């Protein structure tokens, strides 16, 4: 079965609204990494979050490893936040292999 | 400025032709990776390289091979490309493969096989 599941599949926000993206992963994960991708662009690492809560700018990631879940909170969304957000689990037992979810597409309208 | 580079950025080939995708990194990272990204499937791991001449298959290695002769360079080779290998290919690197080993990605190569 799918090892990394993301929800929702897509999200439409009005600029200024907050959003929460969810990621559930299998028990073999040792770490979580959140990525952002603009359409046609490369992957940008947002947060590398083994466990607990981490912040960067308007982004907050909370990972509860025992419950095999992570969330990415976007506060005060801006149109430039539009793109796809990927959650990827790291399995160190498989040579630091990253297994990606299929992403959450976010559209922030002005 | 830490960087992963990929060449070429765009490539169009005919079915049956050979394809060479190049990746470079300037961070002296030991571990490098090749992924492909297809719509609705996210990214899938093709190969991992732990160091020079130390390569392992990922989840979808069939139809691909890799070469790592220098730590800073990692090549992906498609011998006799197929139309289903049309995709966007990403290279990544990390300092190691255990403990803290955040992966850094290149800009991608968009390959079209006609």
Coordinates of N, CA and C in Angstrom, one line a residue:
Chain A
X1 N 0.8 -1.2 0.0 CA 0.0 0.0 0.0 C 0.9 1.3 0.0
X2 N 0.2 2.4 -0.2 CA 1.0 3.6 -0.3 C 1.6 4.0 1.1
X3 N 2.8 4.3 1.1 CA 3.5 4.5 2.3 C 3.4 5.9 2.8
X4 N 3.1 6.9 2.0 CA 3.0 8.3 2.3 C 1.7 8.8 1.7
X5 N 0.8 9.2 2.6 CA -0.5 9.7 2.1 C -0.7 11.1 2.5
X6 N -1.0 12.0 1.6 CA -1.2 13.4 1.8 C -2.6 13.8 1.6
X7 N -3.1 14.7 2.4 CA -4.4 15.3 2.3 C -4.4 16.8 2.7
X8 N -5.3 17.5 2.1 CA -6.1 17.2 0.9 C -5.3 17.1 -0.3
X9 N -5.9 16.6 -1.4 CA -5.2 16.5 -2.7 C -5.0 17.9 -3.3
X10 N -6.0 18.8 -3.0 CA -5.9 20.2 -3.5 C -6.6 21.1 -2.5
X11 N -6.2 22.4 -2.6 CA -6.7 23.3 -1.7 C -6.7 24.7 -2.4
X12 N -7.9 25.4 -2.2 CA -7.9 26.8 -2.7 C -8.1 27.7 -1.6
X13 N -7.3 28.7 -1.5 CA -7.3 29.7 -0.4 C -7.5 31.1 -0.9
X14 N -8.1 31.9 -0.1 CA -8.1 33.4 -0.3 C -6.9 33.9 0.4
X15 N -6.2 34.8 -0.3 CA -5.0 35.4 0.3 C -5.3 35.9 1.7
X16 N -4.4 35.5 2.6 CA -4.5 35.9 4.0 C -5.0 34.7 4.9
X17 N -5.7 33.7 4.2 CA -6.2 32.6 5.0 C -5.0 31.7 5.4
X18 N -5.3 30.9 6.5 CA -4.4 29.9 6.9 C -4.8 28.5 6.3
X19 N -3.8 27.6 6.3 CA -4.1 26.3 5.7 C -3.3 25.3 6.5
X20 N -3.8 24.1 6.6 CA -3.1 23.0 7.2 C -3.1 21.8 6.3
X21 N -1.9 21.3 5.9 CA -1.7 20.1 5.1 C -1.3 18.9 5.9
X22 N -1.8 17.8 5.6 CA -1.6 16.6 6.4 C -0.8 15.6 5.7
X23 N 0.0 14.8 6.4 CA 0.8 13.8 5.9 C 0.8 12.6 6.9
X24 N 0.4 11.4 6.4 CA 0.5 10.2 7.2 C 1.5 9.2 6.5
X25 N 2.3 8.6 7.3 CA 3.4 7.8 6.8 C 3.5 6.5 7.5
X26 N 4.2 5.5 6.9 CA 4.3 4.2 7.4 C 5.3 4.2 8.6
X27 N 5.3 3.1 9.3 CA 6.1 3.0 10.5 C 7.6 2.9 10.3
X28 N 8.0 2.7 9.0 CA 9.5 2.6 8.8 C 10.1 3.9 8.6
X29 N 9.4 5.0 8.7 CA 9.9 6.3 8.5 C 10.8 6.7 9.7
X30 N 11.9 7.2 9.5 CA 12.8 7.7 10.6 C 12.8 9.3 10.6
X31 N 12.4 9.9 9.5 CA 12.4 11.3 9.4 C 11.4 11.8 8.4
X32 N 11.0 13.0 8.4 CA 10.1 13.6 7.5 C 10.7 14.9 6.9
X33 N 10.4 15.1 5.6 CA 10.9 16.3 4.9 C 9.8 16.8 4.1
X34 N 9.5 18.1 4.2 CA 8.5 18.8 3.4 C 9.2 19.6 2.3
X35 N 8.6 19.5 1.1 CA 9.1 20.2 -0.1 C 8.0 21.0 -0.7
X36 N 8.5 22.0 -1.4 CA 7.6 22.9 -2.2 C 8.1 22.9 -3.6
X37 N 7.1 22.9 -4.6 CA 7.4 22.9 -6.0 C 6.5 23.8 -6.7
X38 N 7.0 24.8 -7.3 CA 6.3 25.7 -8.2 C 6.0 25.0 -9.5
X39 N 4.9 25.2 -10.2 CA 4.7 24.5 -11.5 C 5.9 24.6 -12.4
X40 N 6.4 23.5 -12.8 CA 7.5 23.5 -13.7 C 8.8 23.7 -13.1
X41 N 8.8 23.9 -11.7 CA 10.0 24.2 -11.0 C 10.7 23.0 -10.3
X42 N 11.7 23.3 -9.6 CA 12.4 22.3 -8.9 C 11.8 22.1 -7.5
X43 N 12.3 21.2 -6.7 CA 11.9 20.9 -5.4 C 12.7 21.7 -4.4
X44 N 12.0 22.5 -3.6 CA 12.7 23.3 -2.6 C 12.4 22.7 -1.2
X45 N 13.4 22.3 -0.5 CA 13.2 21.8 0.9 C 12.7 22.9 1.8
X46 N 11.6 22.6 2.4 CA 11.0 23.6 3.3 C 11.4 23.4 4.8
X47 N 11.2 22.2 5.2 CA 11.4 21.8 6.6 C 11.9 20.4 6.6
X48 N 12.9 20.1 7.4 CA 13.4 18.7 7.7 C 13.1 18.5 9.1
X49 N 12.1 17.7 9.3 CA 11.5 17.6 10.7 C 11.4 16.2 11.2
X50 N 12.4 15.7 11.9 CA 12.3 14.4 12.5 C 11.1 14.2 13.4
X51 N 11.0 15.2 14.3 CA 9.9 15.1 15.3 C 9.7 16.4 15.9
X52 N 8.6 16.6 16.5 CA 8.3 17.9 17.2 C 7.8 19.0 16.2
X53 N 8.1 20.2 16.6 CA 7.6 21.3 15.8 C 8.8 22.2 15.4
X54 N 8.7 22.6 14.1 CA 9.7 23.4 13.5 C 9.1 24.6 12.8
X55 N 9.7 25.7 12.8 CA 9.2 26.9 12.1 C 10.2 27.4 11.1
X56 N 9.6 28.0 10.0 CA 10.5 28.8 9.1 C 9.5 29.8 8.4
X57 N 9.7 31.0 8.8 CA 8.8 32.1 8.2 C 7.4 31.8 8.6
X58 N 6.5 31.7 7.6 CA 5.1 31.5 7.9 C 4.7 30.0 7.9
X59 N 5.7 29.2 7.9 CA 5.5 27.8 7.9 C 5.8 27.1 9.2
X60 N 4.9 26.2 9.6 CA 5.2 25.4 10.9 C 4.9 24.0 10.6
X61 N 5.8 23.1 10.9 CA 5.6 21.7 10.7 C 5.6 21.0 12.1
X62 N 4.6 20.2 12.3 CA 4.6 19.4 13.5 C 4.5 17.9 13.1
X63 N 5.5 17.2 13.7 CA 5.5 15.7 13.4 C 5.4 15.0 14.7
X64 N 4.5 14.0 14.7 CA 4.4 13.1 15.8 C 4.7 11.7 15.3
X65 N 6.0 11.3 15.5 CA 6.5 10.1 14.8 C 5.7 8.9 15.3
X66 N 5.4 8.8 16.6 CA 4.7 7.6 17.1 C 3.4 7.4 16.5
X67 N 2.7 8.5 16.1 CA 1.4 8.5 15.5 C 1.5 8.5 14.0
X68 N 2.7 8.5 13.5 CA 3.0 8.5 12.0 C 2.3 9.5 11.3
X69 N 2.4 10.8 11.8 CA 1.7 11.9 11.1 C 2.5 13.1 11.2
X70 N 2.3 14.0 10.2 CA 3.0 15.3 10.2 C 2.0 16.3 9.5
X71 N 2.1 17.5 10.0 CA 1.3 18.6 9.4 C 2.2 19.7 9.0
X72 N 1.7 20.5 8.0 CA 2.4 21.7 7.6 C 1.4 22.8 7.6
X73 N 1.6 23.8 8.5 CA 0.7 24.9 8.6 C 1.2 26.1 7.9
X74 N 0.4 26.7 7.0 CA 0.8 27.9 6.3 C -0.1 29.0 6.9
X75 N 0.6 30.0 7.5 CA -0.2 31.1 8.0 C -0.2 32.3 7.1
X76 N -1.3 33.1 7.1 CA -1.4 34.3 6.3 C -0.9 34.1 4.9
X77 N -1.6 33.2 4.2 CA -1.2 32.7 2.9 C -1.0 33.9 1.9
X78 N -0.1 33.8 1.0 CA 0.1 34.7 -0.1 C 0.0 34.0 -1.4
X79 N -0.2 34.8 -2.5 CA -0.4 34.2 -3.8 C 0.9 33.5 -4.2
X80 N 2.0 33.9 -3.7 CA 3.3 33.3 -4.0 C 3.5 31.9 -3.4
X81 N 2.5 31.6 -2.5 CA 2.6 30.2 -1.8 C 1.9 29.2 -2.7
X82 N 1.3 29.6 -3.8 CA 0.7 28.6 -4.7 C 1.7 27.7 -5.3
X83 N 1.3 26.4 -5.4 CA 2.2 25.4 -5.9 C 1.8 24.1 -5.3
X84 N 2.7 23.1 -5.4 CA 2.5 21.8 -4.8 C 3.4 21.5 -3.6
X85 N 2.8 21.0 -2.6 CA 3.6 20.7 -1.4 C 3.7 19.2 -1.2
X86 N 4.9 18.7 -1.1 CA 5.2 17.3 -1.0 C 5.7 17.0 0.4
X87 N 5.2 15.9 0.9 CA 5.7 15.3 2.2 C 6.5 14.1 1.7
X88 N 7.7 13.9 2.3 CA 8.5 12.7 2.0 C 9.0 12.1 3.2
X89 N 8.9 10.8 3.3 CA 9.5 10.1 4.5 C 10.8 9.6 4.2
X90 N 11.7 9.6 5.2 CA 13.1 9.1 5.0 C 13.1 7.8 5.8
X91 N 13.6 6.8 5.0 CA 13.8 5.5 5.6 C 15.3 5.2 5.7
X92 N 15.9 5.4 6.8 CA 17.4 5.2 6.9 C 17.7 3.7 6.8
X93 N 16.8 2.8 7.0 CA 17.1 1.4 6.9 C 17.2 1.0 5.4
X94 N 16.8 1.9 4.5 CA 16.9 1.7 3.1 C 17.8 2.7 2.4
X95 N 18.9 3.0 3.1 CA 19.9 3.9 2.5 C 19.5 5.3 2.3
X96 N 18.8 5.9 3.3 CA 18.3 7.3 3.2 C 17.4 7.5 2.1
X97 N 16.6 6.5 1.8 CA 15.6 6.6 0.7 C 14.5 7.5 1.1
X98 N 14.1 8.4 0.1 CA 13.0 9.3 0.3 C 11.8 8.7 -0.4
X99 N 10.7 8.6 0.2 CA 9.5 8.1 -0.4 C 8.5 9.3 -0.3
X100 N 8.0 9.7 -1.5 CA 7.2 10.9 -1.6 C 5.7 10.5 -1.6
X101 N 4.9 11.4 -1.0 CA 3.5 11.4 -1.3 C 3.2 12.1 -2.6
X102 N 2.0 12.1 -3.1 CA 1.7 12.6 -4.4 C 1.4 14.1 -4.4
X103 N 1.5 14.7 -3.2 CA 1.4 16.1 -3.1 C 0.1 16.7 -2.8
X104 N 0.1 17.9 -2.3 CA -1.2 18.8 -2.1 C -1.0 20.0 -3.0
X105 N -1.9 20.2 -3.9 CA -1.8 21.4 -4.8 C -2.5 22.5 -4.1
X106 N -1.8 23.6 -3.9 CA -2.4 24.8 -3.3 C -2.5 25.9 -4.2
X107 N -3.6 26.6 -4.3 CA -3.9 27.8 -5.1 C -4.3 28.9 -4.1
X108 N -3.6 29.9 -4.1 CA -3.9 31.1 -3.3 C -4.4 32.2 -4.2
X109 N -5.7 32.6 -4.0 CA -6.2 33.6 -4.9 C -6.1 35.0 -4.3
X110 N -5.9 36.0 -5.1 CA -5.7 37.4 -4.5 C -7.0 37.9 -4.0
Chain B
X1 N 27.8 29.0 -2.0 CA 26.4 28.8 -2.3 C 26.2 27.3 -2.7
X2 N 25.5 26.5 -1.9 CA 25.4 25.1 -2.1 C 24.5 24.9 -3.3
X3 N 24.9 24.0 -4.2 CA 24.2 23.9 -5.5 C 24.2 22.5 -6.1
X4 N 23.1 22.0 -6.6 CA 23.0 20.8 -7.5 C 22.6 21.3 -8.9
X5 N 23.4 20.9 -9.8 CA 23.1 21.4 -11.2 C 22.8 20.2 -12.1
X6 N 22.0 20.4 -13.1 CA 21.6 19.3 -14.0 C 21.7 19.8 -15.5
X7 N 22.2 19.0 -16.3 CA 22.3 19.3 -17.7 C 21.9 18.1 -18.6
X8 N 21.2 18.3 -19.7 CA 20.6 19.5 -20.1 C 19.3 19.8 -19.3
X9 N 18.7 20.9 -19.4 CA 17.4 21.2 -18.7 C 16.2 20.6 -19.5
X10 N 16.4 20.6 -20.8 CA 15.3 20.1 -21.7 C 16.0 19.2 -22.8
X11 N 15.3 18.1 -23.1 CA 15.9 17.2 -24.1 C 14.7 16.5 -24.8
X12 N 14.9 16.4 -26.1 CA 13.9 15.7 -26.9 C 14.7 14.6 -27.7
X13 N 14.3 13.4 -27.6 CA 14.9 12.2 -28.2 C 13.9 11.4 -28.9
X14 N 14.4 10.6 -29.8 CA 13.5 9.6 -30.5 C 13.7 8.3 -29.8
X15 N 12.6 7.5 -29.9 CA 12.6 6.1 -29.3 C 13.8 5.4 -29.9
X16 N 14.5 4.7 -29.0 CA 15.7 3.9 -29.4 C 17.0 4.6 -29.3
X17 N 17.0 5.9 -29.2 CA 18.2 6.7 -29.0 C 18.7 6.6 -27.6
X18 N 20.0 6.8 -27.4 CA 20.6 6.8 -26.1 C 20.5 8.2 -25.5
X19 N 20.4 8.2 -24.2 CA 20.2 9.5 -23.5 C 21.2 9.5 -22.3
X20 N 21.8 10.7 -22.1 CA 22.7 10.9 -21.0 C 22.3 12.1 -20.3
X21 N 21.9 12.0 -19.0 CA 21.6 13.1 -18.2 C 22.7 13.3 -17.1
X22 N 23.1 14.5 -16.9 CA 24.3 14.8 -16.1 C 23.8 15.5 -14.8
X23 N 24.5 15.2 -13.7 CA 24.2 15.9 -12.5 C 25.5 16.3 -11.8
X24 N 25.6 17.5 -11.2 CA 26.8 17.9 -10.5 C 26.4 18.5 -9.2
X25 N 27.3 18.4 -8.2 CA 27.1 19.1 -6.9 C 28.4 19.6 -6.4
X26 N 28.4 20.7 -5.7 CA 29.6 21.4 -5.3 C 29.7 21.3 -3.8
X27 N 29.1 20.4 -3.1 CA 29.0 20.3 -1.7 C 29.8 19.2 -1.1
X28 N 30.5 18.5 -2.0 CA 31.3 17.3 -1.5 C 30.4 16.2 -0.9
X29 N 29.2 16.2 -1.3 CA 28.2 15.2 -0.8 C 28.6 13.8 -1.2
X30 N 28.5 12.8 -0.3 CA 28.8 11.4 -0.6 C 27.7 10.8 -1.4
X31 N 26.5 11.1 -1.1 CA 25.4 10.3 -1.6 C 24.6 11.2 -2.6
X32 N 24.3 10.5 -3.7 CA 23.5 11.2 -4.8 C 22.4 10.3 -5.3
X33 N 21.4 10.9 -5.9 CA 20.2 10.2 -6.2 C 19.6 10.7 -7.6
X34 N 18.9 9.7 -8.2 CA 18.2 10.1 -9.4 C 16.7 9.7 -9.1
X35 N 15.8 10.7 -9.4 CA 14.4 10.4 -9.3 C 13.7 10.8 -10.6
X36 N 12.5 10.3 -10.9 CA 11.7 10.8 -11.9 C 10.4 11.2 -11.3
X37 N 9.8 12.2 -12.0 CA 8.5 12.7 -11.5 C 7.5 12.7 -12.6
X38 N 6.4 12.0 -12.4 CA 5.3 11.9 -13.3 C 4.0 12.4 -12.7
X39 N 3.1 12.9 -13.4 CA 1.9 13.5 -12.9 C 1.1 12.4 -12.1
X40 N 0.6 12.8 -10.9 CA -0.2 11.9 -10.1 C 0.6 10.8 -9.4
X41 N 1.9 10.7 -9.6 CA 2.7 9.7 -9.0 C 3.8 10.3 -8.0
X42 N 3.9 11.5 -7.9 CA 5.0 12.1 -7.1 C 6.3 11.7 -7.7
X43 N 7.3 11.7 -6.9 CA 8.7 11.3 -7.3 C 9.0 9.9 -6.9
X44 N 9.7 9.2 -7.8 CA 10.1 7.8 -7.6 C 11.6 7.7 -7.8
X45 N 12.2 7.0 -6.9 CA 13.6 6.8 -6.8 C 14.1 5.8 -7.9
X46 N 15.0 6.2 -8.7 CA 15.6 5.3 -9.7 C 16.9 4.6 -9.2
X47 N 17.8 5.4 -8.8 CA 19.1 4.9 -8.3 C 19.6 5.8 -7.1
X48 N 20.4 5.1 -6.3 CA 21.2 5.8 -5.2 C 22.6 5.5 -5.5
X49 N 23.5 6.5 -5.3 CA 24.9 6.3 -5.3 C 25.5 6.7 -3.9
X50 N 26.2 5.8 -3.2 CA 26.7 6.1 -1.9 C 28.1 6.8 -2.0
X51 N 28.7 6.6 -3.1 CA 30.0 7.2 -3.4 C 30.5 6.7 -4.7
X52 N 31.7 7.1 -5.1 CA 32.2 6.7 -6.4 C 32.1 5.2 -6.6
X53 N 31.6 4.8 -7.7 CA 31.4 3.3 -8.1 C 30.7 2.5 -7.0
X54 N 29.8 3.1 -6.3 CA 29.0 2.4 -5.2 C 27.6 2.8 -5.4
X55 N 26.9 2.1 -6.3 CA 25.5 2.4 -6.7 C 24.6 1.3 -6.3
X56 N 23.3 1.7 -6.0 CA 22.3 0.7 -5.7 C 21.0 1.1 -6.4
X57 N 20.2 0.1 -6.8 CA 19.0 0.3 -7.4 C 18.0 0.9 -6.4
X58 N 17.1 1.8 -7.0 CA 16.0 2.3 -6.2 C 14.8 1.5 -6.5
X59 N 13.6 2.2 -6.6 CA 12.4 1.5 -6.7 C 12.1 1.2 -8.2
X60 N 12.6 1.9 -9.1 CA 12.2 1.7 -10.5 C 13.5 1.8 -11.4
X61 N 14.5 0.9 -11.2 CA 15.7 1.0 -12.0 C 15.7 0.4 -13.4
X62 N 14.6 -0.3 -13.7 CA 14.6 -1.0 -15.0 C 14.6 0.0 -16.2
X63 N 15.5 -0.2 -17.1 CA 15.6 0.7 -18.3 C 16.6 1.8 -18.1
X64 N 17.3 1.9 -16.9 CA 18.2 2.9 -16.6 C 19.5 2.3 -16.0
X65 N 20.6 3.0 -16.2 CA 21.8 2.7 -15.5 C 22.5 4.0 -15.1
X66 N 23.4 3.9 -14.2 CA 24.1 5.1 -13.7 C 25.6 4.9 -13.7
X67 N 26.2 6.1 -13.6 CA 27.7 6.1 -13.5 C 28.1 7.2 -12.6
X68 N 29.0 6.8 -11.7 CA 29.6 7.8 -10.8 C 31.1 7.5 -10.7
X69 N 31.9 8.3 -11.4 CA 33.3 8.2 -11.4 C 34.0 9.2 -10.6
X70 N 33.3 10.3 -10.3 CA 33.8 11.3 -9.5 C 32.8 11.7 -8.4
X71 N 33.1 12.0 -7.2 CA 32.2 12.3 -6.2 C 31.2 13.4 -6.6
X72 N 31.6 14.4 -7.3 CA 30.8 15.5 -7.6 C 29.9 15.3 -8.8
X73 N 30.0 14.2 -9.5 CA 29.2 14.0 -10.8 C 28.5 12.6 -10.7
X74 N 27.2 12.6 -11.2 CA 26.4 11.4 -11.2 C 25.6 11.5 -12.5
X75 N 25.8 10.4 -13.3 CA 25.1 10.4 -14.6 C 24.0 9.4 -14.6
X76 N 22.9 9.7 -15.3 CA 21.8 8.7 -15.6 C 21.8 8.4 -17.1
X77 N 21.8 7.1 -17.4 CA 21.9 6.7 -18.8 C 20.7 5.9 -19.2
X78 N 20.1 6.2 -20.3 CA 19.0 5.5 -20.9 C 19.5 4.9 -22.2
X79 N 19.8 3.6 -22.2 CA 20.2 2.9 -23.4 C 18.9 2.5 -24.2
X80 N 18.8 3.1 -25.3 CA 17.6 2.8 -26.2 C 16.3 3.3 -25.5
X81 N 16.1 4.6 -25.5 CA 15.0 5.2 -24.7 C 13.7 4.8 -25.3
X82 N 12.7 4.7 -24.3 CA 11.4 4.3 -24.6 C 10.4 5.5 -24.4
X83 N 9.3 5.5 -25.0 CA 8.4 6.6 -24.9 C 7.9 6.8 -23.4
X84 N 7.8 5.6 -22.7 CA 7.3 5.7 -21.3 C 8.4 6.2 -20.4
X85 N 9.5 6.6 -20.9 CA 10.6 7.2 -20.1 C 10.5 8.8 -20.2
X86 N 9.5 9.2 -20.9 CA 9.2 10.7 -21.0 C 8.8 11.1 -19.6
X87 N 9.5 12.0 -19.0 CA 9.3 12.4 -17.6 C 10.2 13.6 -17.3
X88 N 10.1 14.1 -16.0 CA 11.0 15.1 -15.5 C 11.9 14.3 -14.5
X89 N 13.2 14.5 -14.7 CA 14.2 13.8 -13.9 C 14.9 14.7 -13.0
X90 N 14.9 14.3 -11.7 CA 15.6 15.2 -10.7 C 16.7 14.4 -10.1
X91 N 17.8 15.2 -9.9 CA 19.0 14.7 -9.2 C 19.0 15.3 -7.8
X92 N 19.5 14.6 -6.9 CA 19.6 15.1 -5.5 C 20.9 14.6 -4.9
X93 N 21.3 15.3 -3.8 CA 22.5 14.9 -3.1 C 22.3 15.1 -1.6
X94 N 23.1 14.3 -0.8 CA 23.0 14.5 0.6 C 24.4 14.2 1.2
X95 N 24.7 14.8 2.4 CA 26.0 14.6 3.0 C 26.4 13.2 3.2
X96 N 25.4 12.4 3.7 CA 25.6 11.0 4.0 C 24.3 10.3 3.7
X97 N 24.2 9.1 4.2 CA 23.0 8.4 4.1 C 22.4 7.9 5.4
X98 N 23.0 8.2 6.5 CA 22.5 7.9 7.8 C 22.4 9.2 8.6
X99 N 21.7 9.1 9.7 CA 21.5 10.2 10.6 C 21.0 11.4 9.8
X100 N 21.5 12.5 10.1 CA 21.0 13.7 9.5 C 21.5 13.8 8.0
X101 N 20.6 13.7 7.1 CA 21.1 13.6 5.7 C 20.0 14.2 4.8
X102 N 19.8 15.5 5.0 CA 18.8 16.2 4.2 C 19.2 16.2 2.7
X103 N 18.3 16.0 1.8 CA 18.5 15.9 0.4 C 18.3 17.3 -0.3
X104 N 19.2 17.6 -1.2 CA 19.1 18.9 -1.9 C 18.9 18.5 -3.4
X105 N 18.0 19.2 -4.0 CA 17.6 18.8 -5.4 C 18.1 19.8 -6.4
X106 N 18.3 19.2 -7.6 CA 18.6 20.1 -8.8 C 17.4 20.6 -9.4
X107 N 17.5 21.4 -10.5 CA 16.4 22.0 -11.1 C 15.6 21.1 -12.0
X108 N 16.1 19.9 -12.3 CA 15.3 19.0 -13.1 C 15.7 19.0 -14.6
X109 N 15.5 17.9 -15.3 CA 15.6 17.8 -16.7 C 14.3 17.2 -17.3
X110 N 13.7 18.0 -18.2 CA 12.5 17.5 -18.8 C 12.8 16.8 -20.1
X111 N 12.6 15.4 -20.0 CA 12.9 14.6 -21.2 C 11.7 14.1 -21.9
X112 N 11.7 14.3 -23.2 CA 10.6 13.8 -24.0 C 11.1 12.8 -25.0
X113 N 10.5 11.6 -25.0 CA 11.0 10.6 -26.0 C 9.8 10.4 -27.0
X114 N 10.1 10.7 -28.2 CA 9.1 10.6 -29.2 C 9.0 9.2 -29.9

